[in-house]
Coordinates of C-alpha atoms in Angstrom, one line a residue:
X3 CA -4.2 -84.1 -24.0
X4 CA -1.0 -84.3 -25.5
X5 CA 2.6 -84.9 -24.0
X6 CA 5.4 -82.6 -25.3
X7 CA 9.1 -82.1 -24.1
X8 CA 11.0 -78.7 -24.2
X9 CA 14.5 -78.2 -25.2
X10 CA 16.0 -79.3 -21.8
X11 CA 13.9 -82.4 -21.9
X12 CA 11.2 -81.3 -19.4
X13 CA 8.0 -83.0 -19.9
X14 CA 4.7 -80.5 -20.3
X15 CA 1.3 -81.7 -20.7
X16 CA -1.0 -79.6 -23.8
X17 CA -4.4 -79.4 -22.9
X18 CA -7.3 -79.3 -25.5
X19 CA -9.3 -76.1 -25.4
X20 CA -6.5 -74.2 -23.4
X21 CA -7.3 -71.1 -25.0
X22 CA -11.1 -71.4 -23.3
X23 CA -9.9 -71.7 -20.0
X24 CA -9.2 -67.7 -18.5
X25 CA -8.0 -66.7 -15.3
X26 CA -10.5 -64.6 -13.3
X27 CA -9.7 -60.7 -13.2
X28 CA -11.0 -57.7 -12.0
X29 CA -14.4 -57.4 -10.7
X30 CA -15.3 -61.2 -11.5
X31 CA -12.3 -62.1 -9.1
X32 CA -13.6 -59.8 -6.3
X33 CA -16.9 -61.0 -6.7
X34 CA -15.7 -64.7 -6.6
X35 CA -13.5 -64.1 -3.1
X36 CA -16.4 -62.3 -1.8
X37 CA -18.7 -65.1 -2.6
X38 CA -16.5 -67.5 -0.6
X39 CA -16.4 -65.3 2.4
X40 CA -20.3 -64.9 2.2
X41 CA -20.8 -68.8 2.2
X42 CA -18.7 -69.3 5.3
X43 CA -20.6 -66.8 6.9
X44 CA -24.0 -68.2 5.9
X45 CA -23.1 -71.3 7.5
X46 CA -22.6 -69.6 10.9
X47 CA -25.3 -67.4 10.5
X48 CA -28.0 -69.8 12.0
X49 CA -25.9 -70.5 15.1
X50 CA -25.6 -67.1 16.3
X51 CA -27.3 -66.1 19.6
X52 CA -29.2 -68.0 22.5
X53 CA -31.9 -69.5 19.8
X54 CA -29.3 -70.3 17.4
X55 CA -29.1 -74.2 16.0
X56 CA -25.8 -76.4 16.9
X57 CA -24.2 -77.8 13.9
X58 CA -23.1 -81.7 13.7
X59 CA -19.8 -82.1 12.0
X60 CA -18.6 -85.6 11.2
X61 CA -14.8 -85.7 10.9
X62 CA -13.1 -88.2 8.2
X63 CA -12.3 -90.9 10.9
X64 CA -16.2 -90.9 11.8
X65 CA -16.1 -88.8 15.0
X66 CA -19.3 -86.7 15.4
X67 CA -19.1 -83.3 17.1
X68 CA -22.1 -81.4 17.9
X69 CA -21.3 -77.8 18.9
X70 CA -22.5 -74.1 18.2
X71 CA -19.0 -72.7 18.8
X72 CA -17.8 -70.6 15.6
X73 CA -14.3 -71.4 16.0
X74 CA -14.7 -75.3 16.7
X75 CA -17.2 -75.5 13.4
X76 CA -14.5 -73.6 11.5
X77 CA -11.7 -75.9 12.6
X78 CA -13.6 -79.0 11.8
X79 CA -14.9 -77.9 8.5
X80 CA -12.5 -78.7 5.3
X81 CA -12.0 -75.5 3.9
X82 CA -10.1 -75.2 0.6
X83 CA -10.7 -71.8 -0.8
X84 CA -8.2 -69.4 0.3
X85 CA -10.7 -66.4 1.4
X86 CA -12.6 -69.0 3.3
X87 CA -9.4 -70.1 4.8
X88 CA -9.1 -66.3 6.0
X89 CA -12.4 -66.5 7.7
X90 CA -11.3 -69.5 9.6
X91 CA -8.1 -67.7 10.8
X92 CA -10.3 -64.7 11.7
X93 CA -12.5 -66.8 14.1
X94 CA -9.3 -68.4 15.5
X95 CA -7.5 -65.1 16.4
X96 CA -10.8 -64.0 18.0
X97 CA -10.8 -67.2 20.1
X98 CA -6.9 -66.9 21.0
X99 CA -7.7 -63.4 21.8
X100 CA -10.9 -62.8 23.5
X101 CA -12.0 -66.2 23.8
X102 CA -16.0 -65.5 23.0
X103 CA -17.7 -64.0 20.1
X104 CA -16.4 -66.2 17.4
X105 CA -19.7 -66.8 15.5
X106 CA -20.6 -62.9 15.5
X107 CA -17.4 -62.1 14.1
X108 CA -17.5 -64.3 11.1
X109 CA -21.2 -63.1 10.5
X110 CA -20.3 -59.5 10.8
X111 CA -17.3 -60.0 8.2
X112 CA -19.5 -61.8 5.8
X113 CA -22.2 -58.8 5.9
X114 CA -19.1 -56.4 5.4
X115 CA -18.1 -58.4 2.4
X116 CA -21.9 -58.3 1.1
X117 CA -22.1 -54.5 1.3
X118 CA -18.7 -54.1 -0.3
X119 CA -19.9 -56.3 -3.1
X120 CA -22.6 -53.7 -4.1
X121 CA -20.2 -50.8 -3.9
X122 CA -17.9 -52.6 -6.1
X123 CA -20.4 -53.2 -8.7
X124 CA -21.1 -49.3 -8.4
X125 CA -17.7 -48.9 -9.5
X126 CA -16.1 -47.6 -6.3
X127 CA -12.5 -48.5 -5.9
X128 CA -11.6 -51.4 -3.2
X129 CA -9.1 -48.9 -1.6
X130 CA -11.8 -46.1 -1.1
X131 CA -14.4 -49.0 0.4
X132 CA -11.5 -50.1 2.7
X133 CA -10.8 -46.3 3.9
X134 CA -14.5 -45.7 4.3
X135 CA -14.6 -48.9 6.6
X136 CA -11.6 -47.6 8.5
X137 CA -13.4 -44.2 9.2
X138 CA -16.6 -46.2 10.2
X139 CA -14.9 -48.6 12.5
X140 CA -13.5 -45.7 14.3
X141 CA -16.7 -44.0 14.6
X142 CA -18.4 -47.0 15.8
X143 CA -15.3 -47.7 18.4
X144 CA -15.6 -44.2 19.9
X145 CA -19.6 -44.6 20.2
X146 CA -19.0 -47.9 22.1
X147 CA -16.7 -46.0 24.3
X148 CA -19.4 -43.7 25.2
X149 CA -22.1 -46.0 25.7
X150 CA -20.3 -48.6 27.5
X151 CA -21.0 -49.0 31.4
X152 CA -18.6 -49.8 34.0
X153 CA -19.3 -51.9 37.0
X154 CA -17.1 -52.6 40.0
X155 CA -16.7 -55.6 41.5
X156 CA -14.5 -57.5 44.3
X157 CA -13.7 -60.7 45.9
X158 CA -16.8 -60.2 47.9
X159 CA -19.3 -59.0 45.4
X160 CA -19.0 -61.2 42.4
X161 CA -22.4 -60.9 41.3
X162 CA -21.8 -58.4 38.2
X163 CA -19.1 -61.0 37.1
X164 CA -21.5 -63.9 37.4
X165 CA -24.5 -62.1 35.5
X166 CA -22.2 -61.2 32.6
X167 CA -20.7 -65.0 32.1
X168 CA -24.3 -66.1 32.1
X169 CA -25.3 -64.4 29.1
X170 CA -22.2 -66.3 27.3
X171 CA -23.5 -69.4 28.6
X172 CA -27.1 -68.6 27.5
X173 CA -26.4 -69.4 23.7
X174 CA -24.7 -72.8 24.7
X175 CA -26.3 -76.3 24.8
X176 CA -25.4 -76.0 28.6
X177 CA -27.7 -73.2 29.2
X178 CA -30.1 -74.8 31.7
X179 CA -27.2 -75.0 34.3
X180 CA -25.9 -71.4 33.4
X181 CA -26.0 -70.0 36.9
X182 CA -23.8 -72.9 38.5
X183 CA -21.5 -73.2 35.7
X184 CA -20.9 -69.3 35.6
X185 CA -20.4 -69.2 39.5
X186 CA -17.6 -71.9 38.7
X187 CA -16.1 -70.0 36.1
X188 CA -16.0 -66.6 38.0
X189 CA -14.5 -68.5 41.2
X190 CA -12.0 -70.3 39.3
X191 CA -10.7 -66.9 37.7
X192 CA -10.9 -65.3 40.7
X193 CA -8.8 -68.1 42.6
X194 CA -6.0 -67.8 40.0
X195 CA -6.4 -63.7 39.5
X196 CA -3.8 -61.0 40.4
X197 CA -6.3 -58.5 41.0
X198 CA -3.6 -55.8 41.7
X199 CA -2.1 -56.2 38.2
X200 CA -5.3 -57.3 36.6
X201 CA -3.8 -60.4 35.0
X202 CA -5.2 -63.9 34.9
X203 CA -3.2 -66.9 33.8
X204 CA -5.5 -69.3 32.3
X205 CA -3.4 -72.2 32.3
X206 CA -3.5 -72.6 36.0
X207 CA -7.2 -73.6 35.4
X208 CA -7.3 -77.3 34.8
X209 CA -10.5 -78.5 33.0
X210 CA -10.9 -82.2 33.5
X211 CA -14.1 -84.3 32.4
X212 CA -15.5 -87.8 33.2
X213 CA -18.5 -89.6 31.8
X214 CA -21.4 -90.1 34.2
X215 CA -23.2 -88.6 36.7
X216 CA -25.3 -85.1 35.3
X217 CA -24.2 -82.0 34.1
X218 CA -25.3 -80.6 37.6
X219 CA -22.4 -82.6 39.5
X220 CA -20.0 -80.3 37.7
X221 CA -17.6 -78.8 40.5
X222 CA -15.0 -76.7 41.3
X223 CA -12.0 -78.3 43.3
X224 CA -9.2 -76.1 45.0
X225 CA -6.7 -78.4 44.0
X226 CA -5.7 -80.7 41.5
X227 CA -7.6 -83.8 40.0
X228 CA -5.3 -86.4 38.2
X229 CA -7.1 -89.2 36.0
X230 CA -5.1 -91.9 37.9
X231 CA -5.2 -94.2 40.7
X232 CA -2.9 -95.6 43.3
X233 CA -0.4 -98.0 41.8
X234 CA -1.3 -100.8 44.2
X235 CA -4.9 -101.7 45.2
X236 CA -4.0 -102.2 48.9
X237 CA -2.2 -98.8 49.3
X238 CA -4.1 -96.3 51.5
X239 CA -7.2 -94.4 49.5
X240 CA -6.8 -91.2 51.6
X241 CA -4.0 -89.6 53.1
X242 CA -4.2 -86.4 55.2
X243 CA -1.6 -83.6 55.7
X244 CA 0.3 -85.3 52.8
X245 CA 3.8 -84.6 52.0
X246 CA 4.6 -85.1 48.4
X247 CA 7.5 -86.1 46.3
X248 CA 7.3 -85.4 42.9
X249 CA 9.4 -87.1 40.7
X250 CA 10.7 -87.1 37.1
X251 CA 13.2 -90.3 37.5
X252 CA 11.8 -93.7 37.1
X253 CA 11.8 -96.5 40.2
X254 CA 14.3 -98.9 38.5
X255 CA 18.0 -99.6 38.4
X256 CA 19.8 -97.2 36.2
X257 CA 20.5 -98.5 32.8
X258 CA 24.5 -97.9 31.3
X259 CA 24.4 -95.6 28.3
X260 CA 26.9 -97.8 26.3
X261 CA 25.9 -101.4 24.7
X262 CA 26.4 -103.9 27.3
X263 CA 25.6 -107.7 28.0
X264 CA 25.7 -109.5 31.1
X265 CA 26.6 -113.3 31.2
X266 CA 25.0 -115.2 33.9
X267 CA 26.0 -118.9 34.0
X268 CA 25.5 -119.9 37.4
X269 CA 22.7 -119.9 40.2
X270 CA 24.8 -117.5 42.4
X271 CA 25.6 -114.7 39.8
X272 CA 21.9 -114.8 39.0
X273 CA 21.1 -114.5 42.8
X274 CA 23.8 -111.9 43.3
X275 CA 22.3 -109.8 40.5
X276 CA 18.8 -109.9 42.0
X277 CA 20.0 -108.7 45.3
X278 CA 21.7 -105.9 43.8
X279 CA 18.4 -104.7 42.0
X280 CA 16.6 -105.1 45.2
X281 CA 19.2 -103.1 47.0
X282 CA 18.7 -100.2 44.6
X283 CA 14.9 -100.4 44.7
X284 CA 15.5 -100.6 48.7
X285 CA 17.7 -97.4 48.6
X286 CA 15.2 -95.4 46.6
X287 CA 12.1 -96.1 48.7
X288 CA 14.5 -95.6 51.8
X289 CA 15.5 -92.4 50.5
X290 CA 11.9 -91.1 49.9
X291 CA 10.9 -92.4 53.6
X292 CA 14.1 -90.4 55.0
X293 CA 13.1 -87.1 53.5
X294 CA 9.6 -87.7 55.1
X295 CA 7.4 -88.4 52.0
X296 CA 3.9 -89.7 52.8
X297 CA 2.9 -89.9 48.8
X298 CA 5.2 -90.5 45.9
X299 CA 4.0 -89.1 42.5
X300 CA 6.3 -90.5 39.6
X301 CA 6.2 -89.3 35.6
X302 CA 7.6 -92.8 34.7
X303 CA 6.3 -96.3 35.9
X304 CA 7.9 -98.9 37.9
X305 CA 7.5 -102.4 37.7
X306 CA 5.8 -105.0 40.2
X307 CA 8.8 -105.6 42.5
X308 CA 9.0 -101.7 43.1
X309 CA 5.3 -101.4 43.4
X310 CA 5.3 -104.2 46.0
X311 CA 8.3 -102.9 48.1
X312 CA 6.4 -99.3 48.0
X313 CA 3.2 -101.2 49.9
X314 CA 5.3 -103.0 52.0
X315 CA 6.9 -99.9 53.3
X316 CA 3.8 -98.4 53.5
X317 CA 4.8 -95.5 50.9
X318 CA 1.8 -94.7 48.6
X319 CA 2.7 -94.0 44.9
X320 CA 0.7 -92.7 41.7
X321 CA 2.5 -93.6 38.6
X322 CA 2.5 -92.5 35.0
X323 CA 1.5 -88.9 35.8
X324 CA 1.9 -86.5 32.7
X325 CA 4.4 -83.4 32.9
X326 CA 1.6 -80.8 32.5
X327 CA 0.0 -82.5 35.5
X328 CA 3.1 -82.8 37.4
X329 CA 3.8 -78.7 36.8
X330 CA 0.3 -78.2 38.2
X331 CA 0.6 -80.4 41.1
X332 CA 4.0 -78.7 41.9
X333 CA 2.7 -75.2 41.7
X334 CA -0.5 -76.3 43.6
X335 CA 1.5 -78.1 46.5
X336 CA 4.5 -75.7 46.6
X337 CA 6.8 -78.5 45.8
X338 CA 9.9 -78.7 43.3
X339 CA 9.9 -81.4 40.6
X340 CA 13.0 -83.6 41.3
X341 CA 15.0 -85.3 38.4
X342 CA 17.1 -87.3 40.4
X343 CA 17.0 -89.5 43.9
X344 CA 20.1 -87.9 45.3
X345 CA 18.6 -84.5 45.0
X346 CA 15.5 -85.0 46.9
X347 CA 15.3 -83.3 50.4
X348 CA 12.4 -82.6 52.7
X349 CA 12.4 -78.8 51.4
X350 CA 11.5 -80.2 48.0
X351 CA 8.3 -82.1 49.3
X352 CA 4.8 -80.6 48.4
X353 CA 2.2 -80.3 51.1
X354 CA -1.4 -81.3 50.7
X355 CA -4.2 -81.1 53.4
X356 CA -5.9 -84.0 51.6
X357 CA -5.2 -86.6 48.9
X358 CA -7.9 -88.9 48.3
X359 CA -9.0 -91.2 45.7
X360 CA -12.5 -91.6 44.3
X361 CA -14.2 -93.9 42.5
X362 CA -17.2 -93.0 39.9
X363 CA -20.6 -94.8 40.0
X364 CA -20.4 -98.7 39.0
X365 CA -17.5 -98.0 36.6
X366 CA -13.9 -99.0 37.8
X367 CA -13.0 -95.5 37.0
X368 CA -10.9 -93.7 39.6
X369 CA -9.2 -90.4 40.2
X370 CA -6.7 -88.8 42.5
X371 CA -8.0 -85.7 44.4
X372 CA -5.2 -83.5 45.9
X373 CA -6.8 -80.7 48.0
X374 CA -6.4 -78.0 50.8
X375 CA -2.8 -77.5 49.0
X376 CA -0.3 -74.9 50.3
X377 CA -0.9 -72.6 47.4
X378 CA -4.5 -72.6 46.3
X379 CA -3.6 -70.7 42.9
X380 CA -4.1 -73.7 40.9
X381 CA -7.7 -75.1 40.6
X382 CA -9.6 -77.8 38.5
X383 CA -12.8 -77.9 37.2
X384 CA -14.4 -81.4 37.1
X385 CA -17.1 -81.9 34.6
X386 CA -19.8 -84.7 34.6
X387 CA -22.2 -85.4 31.9
X388 CA -24.1 -88.1 30.1
X389 CA -21.7 -88.7 27.3
X390 CA -18.4 -87.8 25.9
X391 CA -20.2 -84.9 23.5
X392 CA -22.1 -83.4 26.1
X393 CA -18.7 -83.1 28.3
X394 CA -16.5 -81.8 25.2
X395 CA -18.8 -79.0 24.4
X396 CA -19.3 -78.1 28.2
X397 CA -15.4 -77.6 28.0
X398 CA -15.8 -75.3 25.1
X399 CA -18.7 -73.4 27.0
X400 CA -16.7 -73.0 30.2
X401 CA -13.7 -71.9 28.0
X402 CA -15.7 -69.1 26.8
X403 CA -17.0 -68.3 30.1
X404 CA -13.6 -68.3 31.8
X405 CA -12.1 -65.8 29.1
X406 CA -15.1 -63.4 29.6
X407 CA -14.5 -63.6 33.1
X408 CA -10.7 -62.8 32.6
X409 CA -11.5 -60.4 30.1
X410 CA -13.6 -58.3 32.7
X411 CA -11.1 -58.5 35.4
X412 CA -8.7 -56.8 32.7
X413 CA -11.2 -54.3 31.5
X414 CA -14.8 -54.1 33.3
X415 CA -16.6 -52.2 30.8
X416 CA -19.8 -53.6 29.2
X417 CA -22.0 -52.8 26.3
X418 CA -25.6 -54.2 26.4
X419 CA -25.9 -57.3 23.9
X420 CA -29.1 -58.5 22.0
X421 CA -28.0 -56.5 18.9
X422 CA -28.6 -53.3 20.7
X423 CA -24.9 -52.1 20.8
X424 CA -24.9 -53.0 17.0
X425 CA -28.2 -50.9 16.0
X426 CA -26.8 -47.8 18.5
X427 CA -23.5 -48.0 16.3
X428 CA -25.4 -48.3 13.2
X429 CA -27.5 -45.4 14.0
X430 CA -24.4 -43.3 15.4
X431 CA -22.4 -44.2 12.0
X432 CA -25.3 -43.6 9.7
X433 CA -25.3 -39.9 11.2
X434 CA -21.6 -39.4 10.9
X435 CA -21.7 -40.5 7.1
X436 CA -22.9 -36.8 6.0
X437 CA -19.8 -35.2 7.3
X438 CA -17.7 -37.2 5.0
X439 CA -17.7 -35.2 1.6
X440 CA -15.9 -37.8 -0.4
X441 CA -16.5 -41.2 -2.0
X442 CA -16.2 -42.6 1.3
X443 CA -19.5 -41.6 2.8
X444 CA -21.1 -44.6 0.9
X445 CA -18.6 -46.9 2.4
X446 CA -19.4 -45.6 5.7
X447 CA -23.3 -46.0 5.1
X448 CA -22.6 -49.4 3.8
X449 CA -20.6 -50.1 7.3
X450 CA -23.9 -49.0 9.1
X451 CA -26.0 -51.2 7.0
X452 CA -23.4 -54.2 7.7
X453 CA -23.9 -53.9 11.4
X454 CA -27.4 -54.5 11.1
X455 CA -26.7 -58.2 10.2
X456 CA -26.0 -59.3 13.9
X457 CA -29.8 -58.1 15.0
X458 CA -31.2 -59.2 11.8
X459 CA -29.6 -62.9 12.3
X460 CA -30.8 -62.8 15.9
X461 CA -34.4 -62.0 15.2
X462 CA -34.4 -64.6 12.3
X463 CA -33.1 -67.4 14.7
X464 CA -35.5 -66.4 17.0
X465 CA -38.5 -67.0 14.8
X466 CA -39.1 -63.2 14.2
X467 CA -39.9 -61.3 11.3
X468 CA -36.3 -59.9 11.0
X469 CA -37.1 -56.7 8.9
X470 CA -40.1 -55.7 10.8
X471 CA -38.4 -56.5 14.4
X472 CA -35.2 -54.4 13.4
X473 CA -37.1 -51.5 12.2
X474 CA -39.4 -51.4 15.4
X475 CA -36.2 -51.7 17.9
X476 CA -34.2 -49.0 15.5
X477 CA -37.1 -46.6 15.7
X478 CA -37.4 -47.2 19.8
X479 CA -33.6 -46.3 19.6
X480 CA -34.0 -43.3 17.8
X481 CA -36.8 -42.1 20.2
X482 CA -35.5 -43.0 23.4
X483 CA -31.6 -43.7 23.1
X484 CA -30.4 -43.2 26.6
X485 CA -33.3 -46.0 27.6
X486 CA -30.6 -48.5 25.9
X487 CA -27.6 -47.5 28.1

């Protein structure tokens, strides 16, 4: 290696044997890109389905994550290759849009790339392969529309929704409690859903977790759970018919915006200042009492003097509540967030039937439950579990179940799982390939072969002979296609 300078004085390095280093072009570049995509799909392939394995991932700072959620695995993986990054993006967009099926979509993409590589080796142009894949996907989509079943549900008959959410939870670590978790997910979605507009705002469902207890203790609360406790230990732990003042202004005297300095040179001046501060606190607490508030929830903290005064005036308070939680509390209780004490009126108070502080086990952990709210459109799923890893994985599993319930409310069509819909599409696409006279028919057949990757992976992960099982199921479908749908 040697350092040289050009005519402008800029340095550049001359590498020995530089002429031997060549950039990949043409078919070699395409094969390298396909190999990168297939490598990512191969990692996720073993996580597919109810018998799929979980992956243990260690972050650079030593945190361990155990999951079989495709989007989470790819998020945690350190991927450098640009094509592999596209696979990660694919999984992420599936997670944002659908919420479930993040593993299957990557396995499917890897299989399509694998089939495309065979076609490239036979000299078929990439554009013709892409066009063939487009045609095949349209055929498969139309076939799925034909074989899809619609089911009716309403607020009184939620069993079809629960059954469908249970299939989502079957492949998760929480599958022993899939019935109860599916019921919780469906009830939470229906509580916040607008069935007339077929719209669900998942932001109104708060998922909170606390280590301890067991998974079966997970519950749905028609209200909000805040991971805080009362600011003073002697404040009442339970308030019925609470009128809640939701404040974003601090319980302390106002500070001038300019730089200031107070000179105190006598005891009398200090007493005057102290009395002035106490009067500020007195006025603030009195303002809350005058409008009829029986509980104060504040975004900021307050010092011991204000805390003592609140307890002395019998006005329970919760401090350091986050902005997102304040918004949810305001939605649930029908209150308004008040930025200044001068704007506090009785109309801006939120109302809740019961506010209680609950302690957990032998630990000193306490949480505030705000229940029986004026507007029950904000709900909380409260997860319990033996350790942090279990709670995090349950949160991810419940997110998938919530998304499935939301999607079913938007569109109540379903196709059957276990690889049967993929096999059915594969048969339909293969049959349609003969009707296309051009080179695209090779790509259409390749698409049909790629669809078989999902049932093959499911059979493999279940410990069955993949080719033998797939052939048996395929022949069964060819003989009796109507029995599958």
